[in-house]
Amino acid sequence: MAENDPQKPNILSWLRRRKLLQVLAIYAAASWAILEVTDVFIDKLALPPWFFPAAIILLLIGLAVVTVTAIGQAGQRAVSDRPQETAAVEPSPLSILTWPKAILGGVLAFAALAVVGGYWVVTHVSGDELVVKSPNAVAVLPFRTSGSGLEVWREGLMDVLAANLDGVGSLSAVDTRTILSRWKSRFGDDDAPAEEAIAVAQGMGATWAIYGQAVELGGQVRLDARFYDTTTGEQVTASSVVGAPDSILPLVESVTLELLQGLGAEQGLGDKGRSLISASLDAVRAFLEGEQAMRRSEWIEASEAFERALAIDSTFAMAAARLSQAYGWRFSAGHSMVVEAAARANRMADQLPPRERGLLELNHMFELGQVEAIDLARRLTARYPDDPELWFQLGETYYHLGDVASISDEERIQPLARALALDSALTTPIIHLVEVVAEHRDMEAFDRYTRLYLARDSTSSEALHLSLMHALTRGPTADSLAALERLAELPAVDLRQTLLKLRDPSWHEARDHMLDELESPRHPVADRANAAYFWRNLFELWRGRPVAAQAALVRAQELQPDRAAVWFFTLANLSAGLADTALAAKTIQRCRELGVLDTPTGRWALAAYQLRLGETDRVAANADTLDLQADSLRAAGDSLEAETASGMALSLRGLLAESRGEYQEAASLLRRSVTLSDGLGREWVARGYTRLVLASVLAELGEDSEALRILESNFRFDGYRSIPAILSRAQLYERRGEREKAIQDYAWVADMLEFCDPEFVSQRESAQRALDRLLAEA
């Protein structure tokens, strides 16, 4: 028959001879297994949607490689089976391929996909995301919304329902920011089928999931919510309510009660107290808009939204607390507006559940600069170990108040990294992480965290500051030039916030450019004076250039001759031995006239200058004056300022004891001083000197570990004390045999003082000699 004619081609027999059918069957089975595993990992690791299609494409490429290899191998066998005289024919190029090479190629292709996916996890999650430990954890997922004005409730209903459910019976709500991070990595801003949404909750370790919708129909709003068991995917209970558009909060209350009743909870239903306590829907809507702006690091928009919420409902405690936090990022920690908002919220704290009360108390203590905030933050994170906001607040207290408790830079990083691991969408920890690693000159981490932040936020003012700073310091020439041109257009507030991020010692040129722009006549006089007396003065002292620092202070005095802060920093430079003593009489007189000496920090600076002159009797008299100030302040009800005055008095007495060589007494007094002189204002000038002398005293007493603990906390950005502190630390490291750390610190001092004034040359040479010696020995 014709089909059996051996001269005619038969595709099936051709495939069989080359064993392609078996090869393709094996490859198909292996590919199916790989895709199943990939699908599991996509859910568990919250990998991006493109990961699965990429796996299919690579497997198809692998199919082509395997097919061509099989054909080549078959051709090679056919050649080898021929008679000897024909076997010498030039082999086909396909015969170069071998099974080991094909398998290796497939492995490498899939490994490339794994590396890309792993890199995505590292850069987008930055650690192991939240794994909920509670067997009754509930994840409230983003609601579908349809209708005018309901968009804000897509995330807003998550916040309200999670707040309602958290702590009822044994339920614990998964942090909504963590859920949003996982959701957006999987679905973007889209909705999802119920089964896929539930899988997200299950992947986070939640036992329960709530998913639903808010729909406007005929002038009414219908709110539907369904409670799922994530282990089975089955619906446990549901609630559906209808009401007027201005009654969403009562509707949510009704939904909460029905869901809890359906779940079988019997206690604490509905009266546990919500974190979103407000009788006004408009106030809650403004609050939710502020929350969403905070997540995007849009501090101005957030503060304006919280202000609207409080204008509508002046008793809205959480709006006041969030306003304080937004002000903190918008202005600075310790700013009067920040403190006022925190105090206002704290007065309403009794309305709130325990977690929110603790958060408010922590926020209030932090804004007052009280070191006790650190202990409270530690207790709160121990009580709520999976709460990213509380871990961030612990990192915030470490960052701003850690020098009081001798928190090392490594310790400052840990809670911030933990917050980011728990909520990969949280941007605020990244901001401080960028700054801390820049101080340490860890440029790999600096680049990584900067990219991570800009991948999450590219439009806010914070993104502008980070992108400018990175372009100026780490970008290619074209980007740096473009950033320099951009500086000439920026308002003073953006220049100042960008300047704050230039923490690496080697970035002098970028700082100088920015300061030149900040002191430009196009800015208001107050901004130009601030740039001179604070920023230029600080950075020049940081580089061991007191002559340039003094010139900056003179410019500030000319711009604003009656500004007390200008004369305080002039006095502070004198107290540190970093100003021309010919200026002393005029400076002290102006400080007296402007009331600087009536403040604890001003009185301390005067006494520190007198101690430098050896006028110990005057120093003791000023310590007594500070004690009197403290008594007067306590009588007036200002306990915080009273503690600061007491701390300053202890500091002066400790400095006097150190000057007499009475090291045990000095250590006792200085330890007590550091914990009392808290605050986020100018106290840092006195506290830095106190801590430096305390470390020196402890080293004299042979207590190197405690001395190092102090010196390892944040000194790098203290223009007055950074050089002697880091040099002392290097010497202690060397004495303890910690050569690598000593080398790093000696190199830091030598680099900082590269262009220093003559009075710093001896310190630069000392650091350079030690560095050369250690490197030679190594």
PDB file of N, CA, C and O in Angstrom, residues 632-685:
ATOM      1  N   SER A 632      11.354  77.410  89.471  1.00  0.00           N
ATOM      2  CA  SER A 632      10.373  78.375  88.989  1.00  0.00           C
ATOM      3  C   SER A 632       9.497  77.775  87.894  1.00  0.00           C
ATOM      4  O   SER A 632       8.276  77.990  87.860  1.00  0.00           O
ATOM      5  N   LEU A 633      10.099  77.012  86.996  1.00  0.00           N
ATOM      6  CA  LEU A 633       9.347  76.397  85.899  1.00  0.00           C
ATOM      7  C   LEU A 633       8.376  75.344  86.419  1.00  0.00           C
ATOM      8  O   LEU A 633       7.248  75.229  85.931  1.00  0.00           O
ATOM      9  N   ARG A 634       8.788  74.568  87.407  1.00  0.00           N
ATOM     10  CA  ARG A 634       7.875  73.580  87.982  1.00  0.00           C
ATOM     11  C   ARG A 634       6.681  74.263  88.633  1.00  0.00           C
ATOM     12  O   ARG A 634       5.537  73.794  88.520  1.00  0.00           O
ATOM     13  N   ALA A 635       6.946  75.367  89.341  1.00  0.00           N
ATOM     14  CA  ALA A 635       5.858  76.098  89.991  1.00  0.00           C
ATOM     15  C   ALA A 635       4.871  76.635  88.959  1.00  0.00           C
ATOM     16  O   ALA A 635       3.667  76.737  89.226  1.00  0.00           O
ATOM     17  N   ALA A 636       5.389  76.953  87.754  1.00  0.00           N
ATOM     18  CA  ALA A 636       4.524  77.471  86.686  1.00  0.00           C
ATOM     19  C   ALA A 636       3.852  76.358  85.898  1.00  0.00           C
ATOM     20  O   ALA A 636       3.088  76.628  84.965  1.00  0.00           O
ATOM     21  N   GLY A 637       4.163  75.105  86.237  1.00  0.00           N
ATOM     22  CA  GLY A 637       3.539  73.966  85.564  1.00  0.00           C
ATOM     23  C   GLY A 637       4.264  73.469  84.341  1.00  0.00           C
ATOM     24  O   GLY A 637       3.760  72.591  83.635  1.00  0.00           O
ATOM     25  N   ASP A 638       5.442  73.980  84.049  1.00  0.00           N
ATOM     26  CA  ASP A 638       6.209  73.547  82.875  1.00  0.00           C
ATOM     27  C   ASP A 638       7.248  72.518  83.323  1.00  0.00           C
ATOM     28  O   ASP A 638       8.422  72.817  83.501  1.00  0.00           O
ATOM     29  N   SER A 639       6.803  71.302  83.505  1.00  0.00           N
ATOM     30  CA  SER A 639       7.690  70.265  84.047  1.00  0.00           C
ATOM     31  C   SER A 639       8.763  69.848  83.055  1.00  0.00           C
ATOM     32  O   SER A 639       9.881  69.494  83.449  1.00  0.00           O
ATOM     33  N   LEU A 640       8.443  69.876  81.755  1.00  0.00           N
ATOM     34  CA  LEU A 640       9.436  69.461  80.759  1.00  0.00           C
ATOM     35  C   LEU A 640      10.623  70.423  80.737  1.00  0.00           C
ATOM     36  O   LEU A 640      11.784  70.008  80.801  1.00  0.00           O
ATOM     37  N   GLU A 641      10.352  71.717  80.651  1.00  0.00           N
ATOM     38  CA  GLU A 641      11.428  72.695  80.639  1.00  0.00           C
ATOM     39  C   GLU A 641      12.175  72.687  81.971  1.00  0.00           C
ATOM     40  O   GLU A 641      13.392  72.910  82.022  1.00  0.00           O
ATOM     41  N   ALA A 642      11.444  72.373  83.064  1.00  0.00           N
ATOM     42  CA  ALA A 642      12.087  72.279  84.375  1.00  0.00           C
ATOM     43  C   ALA A 642      13.094  71.132  84.395  1.00  0.00           C
ATOM     44  O   ALA A 642      14.209  71.267  84.929  1.00  0.00           O
ATOM     45  N   GLU A 643      12.722  69.997  83.807  1.00  0.00           N
ATOM     46  CA  GLU A 643      13.662  68.871  83.740  1.00  0.00           C
ATOM     47  C   GLU A 643      14.883  69.224  82.908  1.00  0.00           C
ATOM     48  O   GLU A 643      16.009  68.831  83.231  1.00  0.00           O
ATOM     49  N   THR A 644      14.658  69.943  81.825  1.00  0.00           N
ATOM     50  CA  THR A 644      15.788  70.368  80.994  1.00  0.00           C
ATOM     51  C   THR A 644      16.740  71.249  81.793  1.00  0.00           C
ATOM     52  O   THR A 644      17.959  71.079  81.739  1.00  0.00           O
ATOM     53  N   ALA A 645      16.192  72.203  82.549  1.00  0.00           N
ATOM     54  CA  ALA A 645      17.043  73.068  83.371  1.00  0.00           C
ATOM     55  C   ALA A 645      17.818  72.262  84.401  1.00  0.00           C
ATOM     56  O   ALA A 645      19.023  72.486  84.616  1.00  0.00           O
ATOM     57  N   SER A 646      17.150  71.291  85.041  1.00  0.00           N
ATOM     58  CA  SER A 646      17.842  70.447  86.016  1.00  0.00           C
ATOM     59  C   SER A 646      18.949  69.637  85.342  1.00  0.00           C
ATOM     60  O   SER A 646      20.039  69.468  85.893  1.00  0.00           O
ATOM     61  N   GLY A 647      18.665  69.128  84.160  1.00  0.00           N
ATOM     62  CA  GLY A 647      19.676  68.375  83.426  1.00  0.00           C
ATOM     63  C   GLY A 647      20.887  69.216  83.072  1.00  0.00           C
ATOM     64  O   GLY A 647      22.026  68.754  83.147  1.00  0.00           O
ATOM     65  N   MET A 648      20.642  70.464  82.688  1.00  0.00           N
ATOM     66  CA  MET A 648      21.749  71.369  82.358  1.00  0.00           C
ATOM     67  C   MET A 648      22.595  71.683  83.592  1.00  0.00           C
ATOM     68  O   MET A 648      23.827  71.772  83.520  1.00  0.00           O
ATOM     69  N   ALA A 649      21.931  71.854  84.747  1.00  0.00           N
ATOM     70  CA  ALA A 649      22.675  72.100  85.990  1.00  0.00           C
ATOM     71  C   ALA A 649      23.554  70.900  86.336  1.00  0.00           C
ATOM     72  O   ALA A 649      24.727  71.057  86.717  1.00  0.00           O
ATOM     73  N   LEU A 650      23.009  69.697  86.210  1.00  0.00           N
ATOM     74  CA  LEU A 650      23.802  68.489  86.465  1.00  0.00           C
ATOM     75  C   LEU A 650      24.977  68.391  85.500  1.00  0.00           C
ATOM     76  O   LEU A 650      26.078  67.966  85.875  1.00  0.00           O
ATOM     77  N   SER A 651      24.744  68.760  84.245  1.00  0.00           N
ATOM     78  CA  SER A 651      25.816  68.728  83.256  1.00  0.00           C
ATOM     79  C   SER A 651      26.974  69.626  83.689  1.00  0.00           C
ATOM     80  O   SER A 651      28.145  69.212  83.661  1.00  0.00           O
ATOM     81  N   LEU A 652      26.651  70.855  84.103  1.00  0.00           N
ATOM     82  CA  LEU A 652      27.711  71.779  84.514  1.00  0.00           C
ATOM     83  C   LEU A 652      28.470  71.248  85.728  1.00  0.00           C
ATOM     84  O   LEU A 652      29.705  71.346  85.795  1.00  0.00           O
ATOM     85  N   ARG A 653      27.766  70.676  86.677  1.00  0.00           N
ATOM     86  CA  ARG A 653      28.451  70.143  87.860  1.00  0.00           C
ATOM     87  C   ARG A 653      29.310  68.937  87.490  1.00  0.00           C
ATOM     88  O   ARG A 653      30.392  68.730  88.050  1.00  0.00           O
ATOM     89  N   GLY A 654      28.826  68.142  86.541  1.00  0.00           N
ATOM     90  CA  GLY A 654      29.638  67.018  86.078  1.00  0.00           C
ATOM     91  C   GLY A 654      30.887  67.476  85.347  1.00  0.00           C
ATOM     92  O   GLY A 654      31.964  66.894  85.502  1.00  0.00           O
ATOM     93  N   LEU A 655      30.747  68.528  84.526  1.00  0.00           N
ATOM     94  CA  LEU A 655      31.907  69.074  83.814  1.00  0.00           C
ATOM     95  C   LEU A 655      32.922  69.651  84.797  1.00  0.00           C
ATOM     96  O   LEU A 655      34.147  69.519  84.607  1.00  0.00           O
ATOM     97  N   LEU A 656      32.431  70.283  85.856  1.00  0.00           N
ATOM     98  CA  LEU A 656      33.338  70.799  86.888  1.00  0.00           C
ATOM     99  C   LEU A 656      34.080  69.655  87.575  1.00  0.00           C
ATOM    100  O   LEU A 656      35.302  69.742  87.814  1.00  0.00           O
ATOM    101  N   ALA A 657      33.371  68.585  87.887  1.00  0.00           N
ATOM    102  CA  ALA A 657      34.016  67.436  88.536  1.00  0.00           C
ATOM    103  C   ALA A 657      35.070  66.821  87.617  1.00  0.00           C
ATOM    104  O   ALA A 657      36.161  66.446  88.062  1.00  0.00           O
ATOM    105  N   GLU A 658      34.762  66.751  86.331  1.00  0.00           N
ATOM    106  CA  GLU A 658      35.748  66.199  85.374  1.00  0.00           C
ATOM    107  C   GLU A 658      36.975  67.083  85.305  1.00  0.00           C
ATOM    108  O   GLU A 658      38.115  66.587  85.233  1.00  0.00           O
ATOM    109  N   SER A 659      36.787  68.407  85.366  1.00  0.00           N
ATOM    110  CA  SER A 659      37.940  69.315  85.294  1.00  0.00           C
ATOM    111  C   SER A 659      38.846  69.179  86.533  1.00  0.00           C
ATOM    112  O   SER A 659      40.033  69.474  86.462  1.00  0.00           O
ATOM    113  N   ARG A 660      38.266  68.716  87.639  1.00  0.00           N
ATOM    114  CA  ARG A 660      39.052  68.504  88.857  1.00  0.00           C
ATOM    115  C   ARG A 660      39.639  67.097  88.917  1.00  0.00           C
ATOM    116  O   ARG A 660      40.327  66.745  89.874  1.00  0.00           O
ATOM    117  N   GLY A 661      39.340  66.262  87.926  1.00  0.00           N
ATOM    118  CA  GLY A 661      39.840  64.890  87.923  1.00  0.00           C
ATOM    119  C   GLY A 661      39.035  63.957  88.790  1.00  0.00           C
ATOM    120  O   GLY A 661      39.467  62.824  89.069  1.00  0.00           O
ATOM    121  N   GLU A 662      37.844  64.375  89.236  1.00  0.00           N
ATOM    122  CA  GLU A 662      36.984  63.538  90.092  1.00  0.00           C
ATOM    123  C   GLU A 662      36.050  62.733  89.176  1.00  0.00           C
ATOM    124  O   GLU A 662      34.873  63.043  89.014  1.00  0.00           O
ATOM    125  N   TYR A 663      36.600  61.668  88.602  1.00  0.00           N
ATOM    126  CA  TYR A 663      35.914  60.981  87.510  1.00  0.00           C
ATOM    127  C   TYR A 663      34.679  60.200  87.956  1.00  0.00           C
ATOM    128  O   TYR A 663      33.680  60.147  87.219  1.00  0.00           O
ATOM    129  N   GLN A 664      34.714  59.583  89.127  1.00  0.00           N
ATOM    130  CA  GLN A 664      33.542  58.834  89.577  1.00  0.00           C
ATOM    131  C   GLN A 664      32.346  59.759  89.769  1.00  0.00           C
ATOM    132  O   GLN A 664      31.236  59.472  89.331  1.00  0.00           O
ATOM    133  N   GLU A 665      32.578  60.885  90.442  1.00  0.00           N
ATOM    134  CA  GLU A 665      31.497  61.842  90.649  1.00  0.00           C
ATOM    135  C   GLU A 665      31.035  62.421  89.313  1.00  0.00           C
ATOM    136  O   GLU A 665      29.827  62.582  89.069  1.00  0.00           O
ATOM    137  N   ALA A 666      31.979  62.716  88.432  1.00  0.00           N
ATOM    138  CA  ALA A 666      31.629  63.264  87.124  1.00  0.00           C
ATOM    139  C   ALA A 666      30.738  62.296  86.354  1.00  0.00           C
ATOM    140  O   ALA A 666      29.726  62.688  85.763  1.00  0.00           O
ATOM    141  N   ALA A 667      31.102  61.009  86.360  1.00  0.00           N
ATOM    142  CA  ALA A 667      30.317  60.014  85.626  1.00  0.00           C
ATOM    143  C   ALA A 667      28.892  59.942  86.163  1.00  0.00           C
ATOM    144  O   ALA A 667      27.919  59.883  85.390  1.00  0.00           O
ATOM    145  N   SER A 668      28.747  59.963  87.489  1.00  0.00           N
ATOM    146  CA  SER A 668      27.416  59.892  88.091  1.00  0.00           C
ATOM    147  C   SER A 668      26.567  61.089  87.691  1.00  0.00           C
ATOM    148  O   SER A 668      25.403  60.954  87.295  1.00  0.00           O
ATOM    149  N   LEU A 669      27.134  62.284  87.785  1.00  0.00           N
ATOM    150  CA  LEU A 669      26.391  63.505  87.448  1.00  0.00           C
ATOM    151  C   LEU A 669      26.051  63.564  85.965  1.00  0.00           C
ATOM    152  O   LEU A 669      24.927  63.938  85.579  1.00  0.00           O
ATOM    153  N   LEU A 670      27.008  63.210  85.118  1.00  0.00           N
ATOM    154  CA  LEU A 670      26.786  63.319  83.675  1.00  0.00           C
ATOM    155  C   LEU A 670      25.773  62.295  83.190  1.00  0.00           C
ATOM    156  O   LEU A 670      24.981  62.583  82.275  1.00  0.00           O
ATOM    157  N   ARG A 671      25.777  61.100  83.774  1.00  0.00           N
ATOM    158  CA  ARG A 671      24.766  60.099  83.406  1.00  0.00           C
ATOM    159  C   ARG A 671      23.363  60.628  83.678  1.00  0.00           C
ATOM    160  O   ARG A 671      22.459  60.502  82.849  1.00  0.00           O
ATOM    161  N   ARG A 672      23.170  61.187  84.862  1.00  0.00           N
ATOM    162  CA  ARG A 672      21.852  61.713  85.220  1.00  0.00           C
ATOM    163  C   ARG A 672      21.480  62.890  84.321  1.00  0.00           C
ATOM    164  O   ARG A 672      20.324  63.051  83.932  1.00  0.00           O
ATOM    165  N   SER A 673      22.446  63.694  83.958  1.00  0.00           N
ATOM    166  CA  SER A 673      22.183  64.851  83.111  1.00  0.00           C
ATOM    167  C   SER A 673      21.650  64.435  81.750  1.00  0.00           C
ATOM    168  O   SER A 673      20.684  65.017  81.238  1.00  0.00           O
ATOM    169  N   VAL A 674      22.264  63.434  81.146  1.00  0.00           N
ATOM    170  CA  VAL A 674      21.889  63.032  79.788  1.00  0.00           C
ATOM    171  C   VAL A 674      20.431  62.606  79.729  1.00  0.00           C
ATOM    172  O   VAL A 674      19.711  62.936  78.780  1.00  0.00           O
ATOM    173  N   THR A 675      19.953  61.893  80.730  1.00  0.00           N
ATOM    174  CA  THR A 675      18.569  61.412  80.687  1.00  0.00           C
ATOM    175  C   THR A 675      17.560  62.497  81.001  1.00  0.00           C
ATOM    176  O   THR A 675      16.387  62.372  80.652  1.00  0.00           O
ATOM    177  N   LEU A 676      17.985  63.579  81.660  1.00  0.00           N
ATOM    178  CA  LEU A 676      17.055  64.662  81.998  1.00  0.00           C
ATOM    179  C   LEU A 676      16.942  65.702  80.890  1.00  0.00           C
ATOM    180  O   LEU A 676      15.862  66.228  80.641  1.00  0.00           O
ATOM    181  N   SER A 677      18.059  66.024  80.259  1.00  0.00           N
ATOM    182  CA  SER A 677      18.021  67.072  79.230  1.00  0.00           C
ATOM    183  C   SER A 677      17.570  66.473  77.919  1.00  0.00           C
ATOM    184  O   SER A 677      18.354  66.242  77.013  1.00  0.00           O
ATOM    185  N   ASP A 678      16.266  66.173  77.856  1.00  0.00           N
ATOM    186  CA  ASP A 678      15.703  65.533  76.671  1.00  0.00           C
ATOM    187  C   ASP A 678      15.422  66.579  75.602  1.00  0.00           C
ATOM    188  O   ASP A 678      16.210  67.462  75.364  1.00  0.00           O
ATOM    189  N   GLY A 679      14.267  66.505  75.027  1.00  0.00           N
ATOM    190  CA  GLY A 679      13.855  67.538  74.088  1.00  0.00           C
ATOM    191  C   GLY A 679      14.417  67.340  72.693  1.00  0.00           C
ATOM    192  O   GLY A 679      15.384  66.623  72.474  1.00  0.00           O
ATOM    193  N   LEU A 680      13.750  67.985  71.734  1.00  0.00           N
ATOM    194  CA  LEU A 680      14.178  67.933  70.341  1.00  0.00           C
ATOM    195  C   LEU A 680      14.591  69.322  69.849  1.00  0.00           C
ATOM    196  O   LEU A 680      14.703  69.560  68.668  1.00  0.00           O
ATOM    197  N   GLY A 681      14.804  70.243  70.784  1.00  0.00           N
ATOM    198  CA  GLY A 681      15.222  71.585  70.410  1.00  0.00           C
ATOM    199  C   GLY A 681      16.727  71.732  70.503  1.00  0.00           C
ATOM    200  O   GLY A 681      17.484  70.830  70.170  1.00  0.00           O
ATOM    201  N   ARG A 682      17.184  72.881  71.023  1.00  0.00           N
ATOM    202  CA  ARG A 682      18.622  73.156  71.050  1.00  0.00           C
ATOM    203  C   ARG A 682      19.357  72.388  72.147  1.00  0.00           C
ATOM    204  O   ARG A 682      20.574  72.531  72.308  1.00  0.00           O
ATOM    205  N   GLU A 683      18.622  71.574  72.909  1.00  0.00           N
ATOM    206  CA  GLU A 683      19.271  70.777  73.952  1.00  0.00           C
ATOM    207  C   GLU A 683      20.369  69.884  73.390  1.00  0.00           C
ATOM    208  O   GLU A 683      21.286  69.482  74.105  1.00  0.00           O
ATOM    209  N   TRP A 684      20.273  69.548  72.083  1.00  0.00           N
ATOM    210  CA  TRP A 684      21.264  68.643  71.500  1.00  0.00           C
ATOM    211  C   TRP A 684      22.672  69.223  71.581  1.00  0.00           C
ATOM    212  O   TRP A 684      23.650  68.474  71.655  1.00  0.00           O
ATOM    213  N   VAL A 685      22.790  70.558  71.579  1.00  0.00           N
ATOM    214  CA  VAL A 685      24.119  71.173  71.659  1.00  0.00           C
ATOM    215  C   VAL A 685      24.772  70.824  72.991  1.00  0.00           C
ATOM    216  O   VAL A 685      25.930  70.391  73.049  1.00  0.00           O
TER     217      VAL A 685
END
